[in-house]
CSV table of C-alpha atoms in Angstrom, one decimal:
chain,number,residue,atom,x,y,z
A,1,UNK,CA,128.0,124.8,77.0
A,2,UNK,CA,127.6,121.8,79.2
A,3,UNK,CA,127.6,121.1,82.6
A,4,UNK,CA,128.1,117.2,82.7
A,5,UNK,CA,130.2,116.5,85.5
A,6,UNK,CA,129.9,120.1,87.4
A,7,UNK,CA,127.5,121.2,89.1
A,8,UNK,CA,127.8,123.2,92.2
A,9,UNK,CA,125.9,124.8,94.7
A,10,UNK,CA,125.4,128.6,95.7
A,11,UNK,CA,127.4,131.2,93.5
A,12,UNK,CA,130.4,130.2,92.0
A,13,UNK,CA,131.8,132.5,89.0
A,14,UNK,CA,134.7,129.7,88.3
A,15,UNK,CA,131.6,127.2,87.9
A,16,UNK,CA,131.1,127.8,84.3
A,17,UNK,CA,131.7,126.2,81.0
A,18,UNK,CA,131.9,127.5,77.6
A,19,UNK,CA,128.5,128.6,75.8
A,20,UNK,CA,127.8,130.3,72.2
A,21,UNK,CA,129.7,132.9,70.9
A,22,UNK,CA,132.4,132.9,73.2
A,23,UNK,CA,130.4,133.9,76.2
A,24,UNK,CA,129.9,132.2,79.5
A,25,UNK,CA,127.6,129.8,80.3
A,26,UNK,CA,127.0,128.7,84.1
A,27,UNK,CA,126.7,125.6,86.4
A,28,UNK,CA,125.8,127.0,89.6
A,29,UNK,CA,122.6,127.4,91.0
A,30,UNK,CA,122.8,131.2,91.4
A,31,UNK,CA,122.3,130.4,87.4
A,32,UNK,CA,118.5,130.4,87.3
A,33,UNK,CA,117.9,134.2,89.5
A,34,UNK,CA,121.0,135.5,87.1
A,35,UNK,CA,119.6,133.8,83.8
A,36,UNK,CA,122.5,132.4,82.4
A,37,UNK,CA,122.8,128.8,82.9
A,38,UNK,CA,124.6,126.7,80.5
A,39,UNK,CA,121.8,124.4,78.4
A,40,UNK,CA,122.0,121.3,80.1
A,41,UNK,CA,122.0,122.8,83.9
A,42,UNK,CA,117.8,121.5,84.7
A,43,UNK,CA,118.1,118.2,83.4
A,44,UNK,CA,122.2,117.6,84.7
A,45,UNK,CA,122.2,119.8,87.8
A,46,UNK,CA,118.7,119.8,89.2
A,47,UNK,CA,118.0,116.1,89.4
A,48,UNK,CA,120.9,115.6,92.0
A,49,UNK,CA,119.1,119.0,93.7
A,50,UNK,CA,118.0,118.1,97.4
A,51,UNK,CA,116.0,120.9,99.1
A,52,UNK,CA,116.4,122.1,102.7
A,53,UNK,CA,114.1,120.2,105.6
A,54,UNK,CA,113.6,121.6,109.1
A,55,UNK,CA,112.4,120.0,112.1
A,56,UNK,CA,109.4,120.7,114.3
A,57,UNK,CA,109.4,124.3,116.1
A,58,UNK,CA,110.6,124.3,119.7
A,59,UNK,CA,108.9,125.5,122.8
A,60,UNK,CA,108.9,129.2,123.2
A,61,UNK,CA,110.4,131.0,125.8
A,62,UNK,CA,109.9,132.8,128.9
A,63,UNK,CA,108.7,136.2,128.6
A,64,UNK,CA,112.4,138.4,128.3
A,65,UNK,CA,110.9,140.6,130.9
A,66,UNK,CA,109.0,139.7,134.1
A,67,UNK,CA,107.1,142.8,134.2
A,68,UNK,CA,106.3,144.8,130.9
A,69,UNK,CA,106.9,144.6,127.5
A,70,UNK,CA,109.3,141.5,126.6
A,71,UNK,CA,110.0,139.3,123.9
A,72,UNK,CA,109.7,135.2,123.7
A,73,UNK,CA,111.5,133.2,121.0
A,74,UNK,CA,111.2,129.6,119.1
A,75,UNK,CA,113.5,128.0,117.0
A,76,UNK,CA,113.9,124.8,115.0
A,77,UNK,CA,117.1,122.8,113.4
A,78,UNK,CA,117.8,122.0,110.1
A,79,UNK,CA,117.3,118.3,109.5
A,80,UNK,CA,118.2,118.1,106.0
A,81,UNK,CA,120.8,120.8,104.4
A,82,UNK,CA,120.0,121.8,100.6
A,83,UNK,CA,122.4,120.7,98.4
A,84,UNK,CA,122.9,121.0,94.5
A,85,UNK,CA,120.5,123.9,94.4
A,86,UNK,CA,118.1,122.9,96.4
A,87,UNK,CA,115.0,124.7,98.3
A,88,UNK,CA,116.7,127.1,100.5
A,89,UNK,CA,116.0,126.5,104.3
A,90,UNK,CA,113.2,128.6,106.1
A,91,UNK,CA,113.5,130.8,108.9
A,92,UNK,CA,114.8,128.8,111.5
A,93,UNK,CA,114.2,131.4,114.6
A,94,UNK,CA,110.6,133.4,115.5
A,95,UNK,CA,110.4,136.1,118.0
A,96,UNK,CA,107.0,137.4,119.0
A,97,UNK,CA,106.3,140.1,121.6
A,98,UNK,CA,104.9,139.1,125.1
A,99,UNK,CA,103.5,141.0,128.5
A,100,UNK,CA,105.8,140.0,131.7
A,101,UNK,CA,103.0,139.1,134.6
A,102,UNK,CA,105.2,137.8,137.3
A,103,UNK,CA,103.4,137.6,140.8
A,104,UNK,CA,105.7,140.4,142.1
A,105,UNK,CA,104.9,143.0,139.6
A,106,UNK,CA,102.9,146.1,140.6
A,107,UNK,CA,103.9,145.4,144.3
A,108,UNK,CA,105.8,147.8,146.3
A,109,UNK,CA,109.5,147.0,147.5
């Protein structure tokens, strides 16, 4: 089977093309974890492959509690979405835990 003019990205079951003895062959990039990509799918499909870029992180935030255990969070954008089989995209958020200090904690109201 061949996969000149289709490719596609993710999984697609109607993305296929006819292989050897009658069986299915595939075009989409799901293809290469599954192990049943059509011949031609590296050198017709992955050339046109563009792989997921991400910007810088971003600050992270406050402390979720003033006083205690909290949580902070960071997060960054995708600059570049993959296409054609590309690199997935990373994480995109972090979380990390934190100790709220404020001034006011520990005092009496």
């Amino acid at each position: 089977g061949s996969c000149r003019h289709r490719c596609c990205p993710g999984r697609n079951n109607a993305c296929w093309a006819p292989g050897a003895r009658r069986a299915r062959c595939y075009c989409d990039s799901y293809c290469q974890r599954t192990g049943d990509c059509c011949q031609d799918y590296l050198t017709t499909c992955r050339r046109a492959a563009v792989g997921c870029a991400v910007g810088p992180w971003g600050p992270w935030s406050g402390c979720s509690s003033p006083c205690g255990v909290g949580s902070r969070a960071r997060s960054r954008q995708v600059t570049v979405p993959p296409r054609h089989g590309g690199d997935p995209c990373p994480d995109l958020k972090q979380r990390r835990g934190c100790l709220g200090q404020h001034p006011t904690c520990g005092t009496a109201k």
